[in-house]
Coordinates of C-alpha atoms and ligand atoms in Angstrom, one line a residue:
X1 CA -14.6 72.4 -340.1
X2 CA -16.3 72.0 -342.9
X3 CA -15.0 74.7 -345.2
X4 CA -11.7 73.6 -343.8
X5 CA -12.4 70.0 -345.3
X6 CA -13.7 71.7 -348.7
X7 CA -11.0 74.3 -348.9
X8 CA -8.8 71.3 -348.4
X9 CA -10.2 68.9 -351.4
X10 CA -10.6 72.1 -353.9
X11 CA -6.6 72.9 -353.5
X12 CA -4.8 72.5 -356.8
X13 CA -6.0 71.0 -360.1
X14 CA -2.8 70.3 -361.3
X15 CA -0.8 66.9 -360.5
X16 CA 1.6 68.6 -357.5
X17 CA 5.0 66.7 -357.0
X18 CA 6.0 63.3 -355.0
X19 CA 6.8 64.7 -351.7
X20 CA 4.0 67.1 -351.7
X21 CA 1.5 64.4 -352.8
X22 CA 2.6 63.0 -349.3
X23 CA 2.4 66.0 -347.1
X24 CA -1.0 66.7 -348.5
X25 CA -2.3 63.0 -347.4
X26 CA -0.9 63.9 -344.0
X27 CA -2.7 66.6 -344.2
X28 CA -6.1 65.6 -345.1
X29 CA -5.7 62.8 -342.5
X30 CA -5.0 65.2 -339.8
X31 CA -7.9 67.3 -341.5
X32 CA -10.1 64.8 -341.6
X33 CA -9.6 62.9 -338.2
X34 CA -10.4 66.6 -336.6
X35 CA -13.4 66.7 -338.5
X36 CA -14.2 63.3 -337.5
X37 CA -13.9 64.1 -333.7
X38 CA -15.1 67.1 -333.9
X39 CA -18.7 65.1 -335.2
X40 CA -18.1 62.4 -332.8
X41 CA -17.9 64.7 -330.3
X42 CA -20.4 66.8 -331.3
X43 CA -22.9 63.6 -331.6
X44 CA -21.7 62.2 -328.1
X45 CA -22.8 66.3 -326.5
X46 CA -26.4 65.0 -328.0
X47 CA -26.5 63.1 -324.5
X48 CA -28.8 64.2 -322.5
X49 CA -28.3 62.0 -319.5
X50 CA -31.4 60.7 -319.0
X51 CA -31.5 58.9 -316.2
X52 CA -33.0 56.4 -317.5
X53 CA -30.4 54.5 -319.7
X54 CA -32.6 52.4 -321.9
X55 CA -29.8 52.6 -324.6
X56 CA -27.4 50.7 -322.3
X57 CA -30.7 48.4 -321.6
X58 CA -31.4 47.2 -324.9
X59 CA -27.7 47.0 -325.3
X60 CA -27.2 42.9 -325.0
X61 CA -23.7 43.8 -324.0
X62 CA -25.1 46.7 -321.5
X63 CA -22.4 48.8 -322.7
X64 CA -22.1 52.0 -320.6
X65 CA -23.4 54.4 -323.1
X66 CA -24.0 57.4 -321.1
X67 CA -20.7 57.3 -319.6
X68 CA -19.0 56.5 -322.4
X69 CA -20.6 59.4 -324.3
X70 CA -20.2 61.7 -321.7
X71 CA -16.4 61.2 -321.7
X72 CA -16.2 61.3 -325.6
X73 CA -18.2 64.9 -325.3
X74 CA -15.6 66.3 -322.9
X75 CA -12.3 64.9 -325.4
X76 CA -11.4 62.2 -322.7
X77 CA -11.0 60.1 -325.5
X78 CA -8.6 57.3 -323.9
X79 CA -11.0 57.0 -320.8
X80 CA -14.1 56.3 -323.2
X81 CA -12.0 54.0 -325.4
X82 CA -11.5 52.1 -322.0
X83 CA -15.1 51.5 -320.7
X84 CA -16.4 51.0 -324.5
X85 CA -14.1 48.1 -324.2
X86 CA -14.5 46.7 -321.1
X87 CA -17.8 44.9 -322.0
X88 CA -17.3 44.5 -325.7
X89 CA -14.6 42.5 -327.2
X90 CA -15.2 44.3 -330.7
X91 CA -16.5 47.5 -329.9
X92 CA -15.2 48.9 -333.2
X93 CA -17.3 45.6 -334.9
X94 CA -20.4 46.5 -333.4
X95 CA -20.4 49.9 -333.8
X96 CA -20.3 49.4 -337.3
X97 CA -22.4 46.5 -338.2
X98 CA -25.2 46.1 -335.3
X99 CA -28.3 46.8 -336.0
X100 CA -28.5 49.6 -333.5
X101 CA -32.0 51.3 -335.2
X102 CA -33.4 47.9 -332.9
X103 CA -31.0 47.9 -330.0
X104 CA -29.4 51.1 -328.6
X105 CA -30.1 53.9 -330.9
X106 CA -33.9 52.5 -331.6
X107 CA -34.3 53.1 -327.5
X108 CA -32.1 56.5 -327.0
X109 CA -34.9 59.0 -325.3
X110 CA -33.9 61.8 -328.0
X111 CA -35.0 59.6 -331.1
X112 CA -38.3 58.6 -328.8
X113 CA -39.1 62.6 -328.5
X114 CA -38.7 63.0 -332.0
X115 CA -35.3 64.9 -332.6
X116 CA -33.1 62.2 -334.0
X117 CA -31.1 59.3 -331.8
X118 CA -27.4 60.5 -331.2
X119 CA -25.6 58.1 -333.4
X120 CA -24.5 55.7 -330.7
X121 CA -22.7 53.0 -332.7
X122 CA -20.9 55.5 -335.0
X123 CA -19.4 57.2 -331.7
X124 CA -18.6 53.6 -330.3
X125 CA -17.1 52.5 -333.7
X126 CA -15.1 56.2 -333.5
X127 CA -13.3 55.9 -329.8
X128 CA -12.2 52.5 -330.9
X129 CA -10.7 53.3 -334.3
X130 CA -8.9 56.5 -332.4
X131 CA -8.0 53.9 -330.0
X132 CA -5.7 51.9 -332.6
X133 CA -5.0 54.5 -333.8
X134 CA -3.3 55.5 -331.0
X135 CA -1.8 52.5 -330.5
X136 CA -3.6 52.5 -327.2
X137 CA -4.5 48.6 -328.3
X138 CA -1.9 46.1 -327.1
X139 CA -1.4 42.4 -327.4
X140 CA -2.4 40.7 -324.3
X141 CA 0.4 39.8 -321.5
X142 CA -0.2 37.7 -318.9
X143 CA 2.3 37.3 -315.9
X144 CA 1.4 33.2 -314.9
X145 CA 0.5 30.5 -317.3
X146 CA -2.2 28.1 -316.3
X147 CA -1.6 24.8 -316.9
X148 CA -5.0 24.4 -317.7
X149 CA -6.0 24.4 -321.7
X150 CA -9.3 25.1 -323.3
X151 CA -10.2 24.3 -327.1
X152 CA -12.6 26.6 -329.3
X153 CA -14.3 25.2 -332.2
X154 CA -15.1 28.2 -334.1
X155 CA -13.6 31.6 -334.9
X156 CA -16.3 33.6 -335.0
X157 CA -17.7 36.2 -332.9
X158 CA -18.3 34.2 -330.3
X159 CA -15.3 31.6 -330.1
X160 CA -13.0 35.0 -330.4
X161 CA -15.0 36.5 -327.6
X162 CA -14.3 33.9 -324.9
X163 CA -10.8 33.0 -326.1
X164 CA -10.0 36.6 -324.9
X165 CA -11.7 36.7 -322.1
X166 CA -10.1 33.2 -321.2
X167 CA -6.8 33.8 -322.2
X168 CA -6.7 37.1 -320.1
X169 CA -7.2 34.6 -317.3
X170 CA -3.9 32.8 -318.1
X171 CA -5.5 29.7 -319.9
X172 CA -4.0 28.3 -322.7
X173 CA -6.2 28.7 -325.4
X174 CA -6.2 27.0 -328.9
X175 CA -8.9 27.5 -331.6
X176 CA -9.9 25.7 -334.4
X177 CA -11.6 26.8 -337.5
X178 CA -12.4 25.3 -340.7
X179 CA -11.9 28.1 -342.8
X180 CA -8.6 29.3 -344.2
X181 CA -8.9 32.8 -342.2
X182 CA -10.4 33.8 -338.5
X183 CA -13.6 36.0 -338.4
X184 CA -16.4 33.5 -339.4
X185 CA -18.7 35.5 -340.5
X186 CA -17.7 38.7 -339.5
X187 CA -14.9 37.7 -342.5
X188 CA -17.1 35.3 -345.1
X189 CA -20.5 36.2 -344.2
X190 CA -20.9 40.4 -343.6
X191 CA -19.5 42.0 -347.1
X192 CA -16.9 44.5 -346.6
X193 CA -19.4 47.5 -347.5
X194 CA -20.2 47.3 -343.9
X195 CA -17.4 45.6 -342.2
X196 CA -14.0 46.4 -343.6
X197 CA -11.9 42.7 -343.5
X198 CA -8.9 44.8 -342.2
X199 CA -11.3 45.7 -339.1
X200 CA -11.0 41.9 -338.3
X201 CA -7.8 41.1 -339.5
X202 CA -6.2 43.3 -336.9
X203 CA -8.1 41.9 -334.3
X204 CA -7.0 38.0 -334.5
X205 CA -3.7 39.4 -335.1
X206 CA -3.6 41.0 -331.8
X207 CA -5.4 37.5 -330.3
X208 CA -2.5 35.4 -332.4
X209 CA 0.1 38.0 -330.6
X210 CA -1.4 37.5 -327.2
X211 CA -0.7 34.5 -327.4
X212 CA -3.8 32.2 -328.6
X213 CA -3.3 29.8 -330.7
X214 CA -5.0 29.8 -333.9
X215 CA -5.5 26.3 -336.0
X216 CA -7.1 27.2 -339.3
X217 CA -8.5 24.6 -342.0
X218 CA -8.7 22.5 -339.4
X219 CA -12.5 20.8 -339.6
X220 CA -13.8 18.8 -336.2
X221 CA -15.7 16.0 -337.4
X222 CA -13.2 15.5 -340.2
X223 CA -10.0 16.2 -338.5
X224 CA -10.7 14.8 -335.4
X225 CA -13.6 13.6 -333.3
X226 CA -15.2 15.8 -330.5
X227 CA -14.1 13.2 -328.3
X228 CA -10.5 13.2 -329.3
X229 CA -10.6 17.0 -328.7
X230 CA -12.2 16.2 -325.1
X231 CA -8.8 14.4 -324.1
X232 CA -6.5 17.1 -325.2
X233 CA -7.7 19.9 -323.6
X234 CA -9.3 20.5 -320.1
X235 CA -12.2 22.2 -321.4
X236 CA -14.2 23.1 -324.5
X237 CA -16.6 25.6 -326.5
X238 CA -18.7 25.1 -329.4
X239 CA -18.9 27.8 -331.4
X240 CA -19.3 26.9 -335.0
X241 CA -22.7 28.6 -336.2
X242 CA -25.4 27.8 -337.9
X243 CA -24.7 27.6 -341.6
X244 CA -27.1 24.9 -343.1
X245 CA -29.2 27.4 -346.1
X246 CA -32.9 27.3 -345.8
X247 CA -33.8 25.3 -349.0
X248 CA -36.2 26.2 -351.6
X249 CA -37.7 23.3 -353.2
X250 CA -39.4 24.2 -357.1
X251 CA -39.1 23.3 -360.2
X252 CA -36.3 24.4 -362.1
X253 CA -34.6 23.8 -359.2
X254 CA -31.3 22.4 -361.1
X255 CA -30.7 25.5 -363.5
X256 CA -27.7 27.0 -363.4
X257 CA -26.9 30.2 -362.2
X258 CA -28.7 29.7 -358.7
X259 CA -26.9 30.3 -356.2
X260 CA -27.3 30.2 -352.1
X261 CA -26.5 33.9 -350.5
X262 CA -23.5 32.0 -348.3
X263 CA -21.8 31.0 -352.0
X264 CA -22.4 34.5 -353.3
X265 CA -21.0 36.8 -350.2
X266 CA -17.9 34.4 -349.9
X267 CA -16.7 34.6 -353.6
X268 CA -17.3 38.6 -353.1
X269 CA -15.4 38.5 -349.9
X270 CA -12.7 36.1 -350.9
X271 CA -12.4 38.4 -354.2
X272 CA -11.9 41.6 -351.7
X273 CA -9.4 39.9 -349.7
X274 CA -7.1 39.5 -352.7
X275 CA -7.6 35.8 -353.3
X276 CA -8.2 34.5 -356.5
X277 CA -11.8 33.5 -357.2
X278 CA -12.0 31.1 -360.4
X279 CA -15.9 31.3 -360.4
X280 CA -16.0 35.0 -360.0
X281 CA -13.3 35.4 -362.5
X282 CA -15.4 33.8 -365.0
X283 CA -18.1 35.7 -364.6
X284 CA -20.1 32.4 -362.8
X285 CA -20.4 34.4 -359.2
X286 CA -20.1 37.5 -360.7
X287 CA -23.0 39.8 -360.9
X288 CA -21.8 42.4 -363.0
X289 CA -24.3 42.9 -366.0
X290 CA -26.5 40.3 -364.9
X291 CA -30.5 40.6 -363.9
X292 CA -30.1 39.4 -360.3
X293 CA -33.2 38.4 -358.0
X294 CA -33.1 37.7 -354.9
X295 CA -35.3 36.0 -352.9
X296 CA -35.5 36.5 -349.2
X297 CA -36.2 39.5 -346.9
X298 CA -33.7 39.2 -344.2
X299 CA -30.3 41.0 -343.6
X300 CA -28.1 38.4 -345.7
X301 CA -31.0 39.0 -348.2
X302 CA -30.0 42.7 -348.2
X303 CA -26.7 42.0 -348.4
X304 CA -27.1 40.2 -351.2
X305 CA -28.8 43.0 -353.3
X306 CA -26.1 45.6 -351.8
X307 CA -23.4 43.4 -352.8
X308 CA -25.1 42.8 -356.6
X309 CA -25.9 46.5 -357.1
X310 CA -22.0 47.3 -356.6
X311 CA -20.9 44.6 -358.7
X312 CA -23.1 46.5 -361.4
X313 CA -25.5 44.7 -362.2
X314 CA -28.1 45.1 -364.7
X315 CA -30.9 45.4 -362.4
X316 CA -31.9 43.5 -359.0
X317 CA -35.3 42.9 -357.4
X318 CA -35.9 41.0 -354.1
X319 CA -38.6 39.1 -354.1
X320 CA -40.6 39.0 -350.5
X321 CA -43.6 37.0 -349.2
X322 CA -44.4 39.8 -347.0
X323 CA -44.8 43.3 -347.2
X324 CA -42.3 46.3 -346.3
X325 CA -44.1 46.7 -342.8
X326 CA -43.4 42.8 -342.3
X327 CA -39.7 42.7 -343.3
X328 CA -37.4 40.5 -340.6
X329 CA -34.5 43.0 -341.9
X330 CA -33.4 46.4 -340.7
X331 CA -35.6 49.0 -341.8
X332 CA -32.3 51.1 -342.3
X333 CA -31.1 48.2 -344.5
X334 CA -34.0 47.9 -346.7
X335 CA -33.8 52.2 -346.9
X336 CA -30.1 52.0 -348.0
X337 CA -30.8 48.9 -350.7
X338 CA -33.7 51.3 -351.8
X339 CA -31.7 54.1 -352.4
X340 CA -28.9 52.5 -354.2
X341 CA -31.7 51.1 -356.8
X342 CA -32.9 47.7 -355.6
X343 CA -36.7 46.9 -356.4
X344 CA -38.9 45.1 -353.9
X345 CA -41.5 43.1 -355.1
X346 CA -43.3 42.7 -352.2
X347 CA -46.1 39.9 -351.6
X348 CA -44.5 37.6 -354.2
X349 CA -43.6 34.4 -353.6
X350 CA -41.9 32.0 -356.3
X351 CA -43.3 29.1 -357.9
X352 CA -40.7 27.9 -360.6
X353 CA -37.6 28.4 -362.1
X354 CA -37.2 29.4 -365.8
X355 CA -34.7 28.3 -368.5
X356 CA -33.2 25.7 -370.3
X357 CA -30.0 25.3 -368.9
X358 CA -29.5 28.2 -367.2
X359 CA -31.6 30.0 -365.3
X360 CA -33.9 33.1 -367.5
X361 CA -36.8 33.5 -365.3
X362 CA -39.2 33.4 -362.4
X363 CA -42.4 32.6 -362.3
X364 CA -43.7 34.1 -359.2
X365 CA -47.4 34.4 -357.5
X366 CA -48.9 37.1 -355.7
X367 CA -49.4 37.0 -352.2
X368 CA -52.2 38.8 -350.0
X369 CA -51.4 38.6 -345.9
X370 CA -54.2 36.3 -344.3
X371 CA -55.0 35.5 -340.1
X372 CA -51.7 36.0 -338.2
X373 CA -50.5 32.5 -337.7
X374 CA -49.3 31.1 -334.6
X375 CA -46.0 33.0 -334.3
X376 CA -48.3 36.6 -334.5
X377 CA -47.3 37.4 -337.9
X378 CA -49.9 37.2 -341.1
X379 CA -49.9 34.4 -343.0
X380 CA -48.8 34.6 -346.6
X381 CA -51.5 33.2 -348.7
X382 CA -51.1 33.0 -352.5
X383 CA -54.0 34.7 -354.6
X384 CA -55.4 32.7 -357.3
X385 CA -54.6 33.2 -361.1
X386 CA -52.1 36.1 -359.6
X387 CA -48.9 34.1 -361.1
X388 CA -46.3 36.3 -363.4
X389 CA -43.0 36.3 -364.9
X390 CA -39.8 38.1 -363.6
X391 CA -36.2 37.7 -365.9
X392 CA -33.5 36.5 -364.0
X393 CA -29.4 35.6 -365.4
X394 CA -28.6 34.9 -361.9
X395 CA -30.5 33.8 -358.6
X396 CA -29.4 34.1 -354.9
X397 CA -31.3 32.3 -352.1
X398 CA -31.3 34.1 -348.8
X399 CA -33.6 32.3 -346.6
X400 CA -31.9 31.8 -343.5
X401 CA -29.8 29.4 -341.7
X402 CA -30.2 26.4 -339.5
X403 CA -27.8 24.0 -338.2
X404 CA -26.0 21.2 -339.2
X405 CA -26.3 18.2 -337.5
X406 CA -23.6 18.5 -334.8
X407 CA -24.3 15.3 -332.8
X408 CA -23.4 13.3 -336.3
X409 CA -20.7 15.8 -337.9
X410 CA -18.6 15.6 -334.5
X411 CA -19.1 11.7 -334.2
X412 CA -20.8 12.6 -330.8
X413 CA -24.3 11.1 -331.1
X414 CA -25.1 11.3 -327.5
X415 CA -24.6 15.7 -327.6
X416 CA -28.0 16.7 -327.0
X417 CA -29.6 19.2 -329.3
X418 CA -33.2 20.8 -329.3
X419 CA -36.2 20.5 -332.0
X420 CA -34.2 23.1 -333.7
X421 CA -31.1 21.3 -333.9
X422 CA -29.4 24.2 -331.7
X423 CA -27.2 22.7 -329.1
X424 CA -29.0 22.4 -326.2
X425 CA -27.1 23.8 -323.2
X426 CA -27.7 24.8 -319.6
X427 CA -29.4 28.3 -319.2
X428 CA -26.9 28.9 -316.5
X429 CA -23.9 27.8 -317.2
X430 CA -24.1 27.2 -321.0
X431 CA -22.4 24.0 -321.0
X432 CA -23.9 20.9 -323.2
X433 CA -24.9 17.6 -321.4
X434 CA -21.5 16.9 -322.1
X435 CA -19.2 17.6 -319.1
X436 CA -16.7 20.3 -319.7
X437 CA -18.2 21.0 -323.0
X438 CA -20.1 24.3 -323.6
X439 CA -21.5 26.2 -326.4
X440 CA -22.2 29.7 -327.9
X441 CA -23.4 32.3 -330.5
X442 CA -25.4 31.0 -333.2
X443 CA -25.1 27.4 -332.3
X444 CA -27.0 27.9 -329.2
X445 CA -29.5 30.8 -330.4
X446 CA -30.1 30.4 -334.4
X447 CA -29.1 32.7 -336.6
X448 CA -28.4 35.9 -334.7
X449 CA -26.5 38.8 -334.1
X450 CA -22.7 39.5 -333.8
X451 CA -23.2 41.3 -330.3
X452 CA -25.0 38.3 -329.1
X453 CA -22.4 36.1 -330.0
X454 CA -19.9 38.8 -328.3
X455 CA -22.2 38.3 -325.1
X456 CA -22.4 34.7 -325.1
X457 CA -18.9 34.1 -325.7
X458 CA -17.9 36.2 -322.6
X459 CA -20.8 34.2 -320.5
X460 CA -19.5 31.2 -321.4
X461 CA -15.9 32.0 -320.7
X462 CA -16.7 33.2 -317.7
X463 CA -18.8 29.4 -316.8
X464 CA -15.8 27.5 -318.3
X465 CA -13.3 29.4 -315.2
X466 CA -15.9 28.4 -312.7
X467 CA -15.5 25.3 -313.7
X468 CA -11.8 24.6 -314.2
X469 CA -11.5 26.3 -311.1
X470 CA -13.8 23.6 -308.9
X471 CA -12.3 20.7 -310.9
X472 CA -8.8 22.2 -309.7
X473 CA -10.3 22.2 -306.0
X474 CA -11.5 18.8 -306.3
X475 CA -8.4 17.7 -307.3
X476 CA -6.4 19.7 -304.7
X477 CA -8.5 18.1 -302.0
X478 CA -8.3 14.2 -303.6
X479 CA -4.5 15.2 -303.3
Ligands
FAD501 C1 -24.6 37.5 -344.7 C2 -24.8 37.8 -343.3 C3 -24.8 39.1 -342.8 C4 -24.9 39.4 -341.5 N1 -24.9 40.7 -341.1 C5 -24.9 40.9 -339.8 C6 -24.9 42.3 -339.4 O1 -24.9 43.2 -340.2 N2 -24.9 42.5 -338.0 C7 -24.9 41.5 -337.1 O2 -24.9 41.8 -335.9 N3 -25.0 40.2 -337.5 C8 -25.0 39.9 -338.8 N4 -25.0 38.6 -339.2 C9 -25.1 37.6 -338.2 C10 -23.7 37.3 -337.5 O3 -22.7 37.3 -338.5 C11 -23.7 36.0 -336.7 O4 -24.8 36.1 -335.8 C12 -22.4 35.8 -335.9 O5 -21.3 35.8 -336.8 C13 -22.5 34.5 -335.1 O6 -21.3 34.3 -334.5 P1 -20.7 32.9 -334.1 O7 -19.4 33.1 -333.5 O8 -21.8 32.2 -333.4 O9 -20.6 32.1 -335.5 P2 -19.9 32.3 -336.9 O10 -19.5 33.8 -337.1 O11 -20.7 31.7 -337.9 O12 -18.5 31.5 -336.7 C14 -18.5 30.2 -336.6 C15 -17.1 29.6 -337.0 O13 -17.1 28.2 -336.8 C16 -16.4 27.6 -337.8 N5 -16.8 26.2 -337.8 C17 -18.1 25.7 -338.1 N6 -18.1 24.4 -338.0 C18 -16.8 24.0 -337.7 C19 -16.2 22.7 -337.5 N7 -16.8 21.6 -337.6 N8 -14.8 22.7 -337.3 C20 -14.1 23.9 -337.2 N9 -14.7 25.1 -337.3 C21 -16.0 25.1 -337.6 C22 -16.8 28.4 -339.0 O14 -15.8 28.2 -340.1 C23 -16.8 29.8 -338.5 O15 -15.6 30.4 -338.7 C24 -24.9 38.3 -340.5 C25 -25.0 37.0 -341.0 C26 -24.9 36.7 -342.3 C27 -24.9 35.3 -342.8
SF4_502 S1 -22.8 47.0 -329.0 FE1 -24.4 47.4 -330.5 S2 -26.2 47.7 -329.3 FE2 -24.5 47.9 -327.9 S3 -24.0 50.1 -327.9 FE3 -22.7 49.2 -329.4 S4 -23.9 49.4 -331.3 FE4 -25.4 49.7 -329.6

């Protein structure tokens, strides 16, 4: 296969005509999606059947791997497609964004004997895409209408999650986002390297055509109260995120050209959605011939270098507190930002901003790892006299997330939240001290994963029918 493919590409140096410009497209796509299956499949044979699924165990969805792959391997491609999707809501997401080197793939018994995991998430991300393609994806129909109504706040991973599994139950279901586009941050956050917007796009379409409501630019605490939503619809879900940055106060703080990782990713994923960008226009967001640092060792840290290195910029470093061993990222993640040409500075920690106006420089100090602290890991201790300089045009702070302060930006000062600020629900049923009002994804865990949000939304759908259904019985029997 592939020769076939290389046979294929060499063809003809010349510019051939119109119509056989479009034959030869076909062709490659038909080329190229048997060469595609032909790996899937291939990957999917790698099975061995174990037994013991721990894939599907460290799966937070418990996707039915085996099966799954076992169906792929034999060409029952429509049958896979089905039981990928019947636990995950986005199979076609996760496949290409989780961080499967810590879930499935990291636990498949083949990678633990030392011959390679069978590529798990690129298999899931395959049946689904031949699945659209297809057209074995539909729209939602539901044969009775409750008369029952549920309001999301939030359409990211989680809110989309339980609006479809609701909305398959005949709720009515409208969400509300503050952004101009569904996706949270499977649309603003993730850059399009690894998630392709269209990937999401088609998704809320398909939600939108099944009949969900969407209400975009549409902010609750602004808008309306959380109280005024309460009255309008039977039940509720939080599922807004976490999106407060991690702040870094030094000197030098108020230069320009420092940026937090949320501004950054958004201007580059607005810019890839078509819109126009003034600040990336201008070259203000923009990282092309710049000397980018970015400080942070996460996964929206390594985003952040991926992104600047194809914007071409002049050189990018990530500075890290820790060493490579210590890293919260993937250790795939850090490999590919390696490869494409970012430098790690590891055990460096800044200490002040450079410049006059704009940012020039850091000054950073080294590092050495002391006693593991209380959570286990070493504590970063900074090394006397150890202090140098690193140039910088352009800055990006990735050092997490927390929450905003929902009880006060909802006009609900009696929702309770934890020490975190997370929203503190019941470990049950996930709803909030509030009756009727439940929560999910990042609100409820911290900065996490897309799969978990996938999971909780579908938890927490499945807690909000429970209880629409007993407040129905209640009011059958008062009746
Ligand atoms: C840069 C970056 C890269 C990431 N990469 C990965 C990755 O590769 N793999 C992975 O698994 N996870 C990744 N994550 C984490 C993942 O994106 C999140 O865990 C996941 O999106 C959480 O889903 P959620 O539905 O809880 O929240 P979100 O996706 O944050 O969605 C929340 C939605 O709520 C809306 N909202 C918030 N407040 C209000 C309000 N008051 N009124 C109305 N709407 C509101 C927001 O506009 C948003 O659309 C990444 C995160 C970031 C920041
Ligand atoms: S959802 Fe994520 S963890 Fe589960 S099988 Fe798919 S890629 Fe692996």
């Amino acid at each position: 296969m592939v020769d076939k493919m290389l046979k294929f590409i060499n063809i003809g140096q010349q510019s051939p005509p119109k119509r056989e410009v479009a034959n030869r497209k076909d062709d490659f796509n038909e080329i190229y999606k048997e060469f595609i299956e032909e790996k899937a499949g291939e990957q999917a044979s790698r099975c061995s059947q174990c037994g013991v699924p721990f894939c599907q165990i460290h799966c937070p969805l418990s996707n039915n791997i085996p099966d799954w792959l076992k169906l792929t391997a034999e060409g029952r491609l429509k049958e896979a497609y089905e039981l990928a999707q019947s636990t995950n809501n986005m199979p076609e997401v996760c496949g290409r964004i989780c961080p499967q080197d810590r879930l499935c793939e990291g636990n498949c018994v083949i990678e633990q004997s030392g011959h390679g995991t069978v590529t798990i998430g690129s298999v899931e991300k395959y049946i689904t895409d031949n699945a659209w393609q297809e057209g074995w994806i539909k729209p939602i129909k539901i044969k009775n209408e409750k008369n029952l109504s549920v309001g999301i706040i939030g359409a990211g991973p989680a809110g989309l999650a339980a609006a479809e599994e609701l909305r398959k139950l005949g709720y009515q279901i409208t969400v509300y986002d503050r952004y101009d586009r569904a996706g949270g941050l499977l649309i603003y956050g993730i850059p399009n390297f690894k998630l392709e917007k269209f990937v999401v796009e088609r998704r809320t379409k398909l939600l939108e055509e099944g009949g969900i409501k969407f209400i975009q630019n549409f902010e609750v605490g602004k808008d309306v109260t959380l109280d005024q939503l309460r009255k309008k619809h039977n039940a509720i879900l939080i599922a807004t995120g976490v999106y407060k940055s991690r702040k870094i106060e030094l000197p030098g703080n108020d230069l320009g050209n420092i940026f937090s990782a949320m501004e950054f990713l958004t201007a580059s994923n607005k810019k890839g959605l078509g819109d126009k960008v003034e600040q990336y226009d201008n070259g203000t967001l923009n990282a092309e011939g710049k000397n980018v640092v970015v400080i942070g060792g996460g996964d929206t840290a390594m985003d952040c270098v991926r992104t600047s290195i194809r914007q071409k910029a002049k050189s990018v470093k990530c500075l890290y507190r820790r060493d490579k061993k210590n890293m919260p990222g993937s250790t795939r993640e850090v490999a590919n930002a390696e490869e494409e040409g970012v430098e790690f500075v590891w055990l460096s920690s800044p200490k002040e901003f450079i410049g006059t106006n704009k940012v020039e420089g850091l000054t950073v100090d080294k590092i050495i790892l002391g006693k593991p602290d209380d959570s286990g890991r070493s504590k970063p201790e900074v090394q006397e006299n150890s202090e140098f300089n690193v140039k910088a045009d352009m800055v990006i702070k990735a050092l997490g997330f927390d929450p905003e302060n929902l009880p006060k930006l909802f006009g609900s000062e009696d929702l309770q939240v934890t020490r975190w600020g997370t929203l503190k629900t019941d470990f049950d049923t996930m709803e909030t001290n509030l009756s009727g009002v439940f929560a999910a994804g990042d609100i409820i865990r911290g900065a996490s994963l897309v799969v978990w949000g996938i999971k909780d939304g579908r938890d927490a759908a499945a807690s909000i029918k429970k209880f629409l259904e007993k407040k129905e019985l209640q009011k059958e029997k008062v009746a």
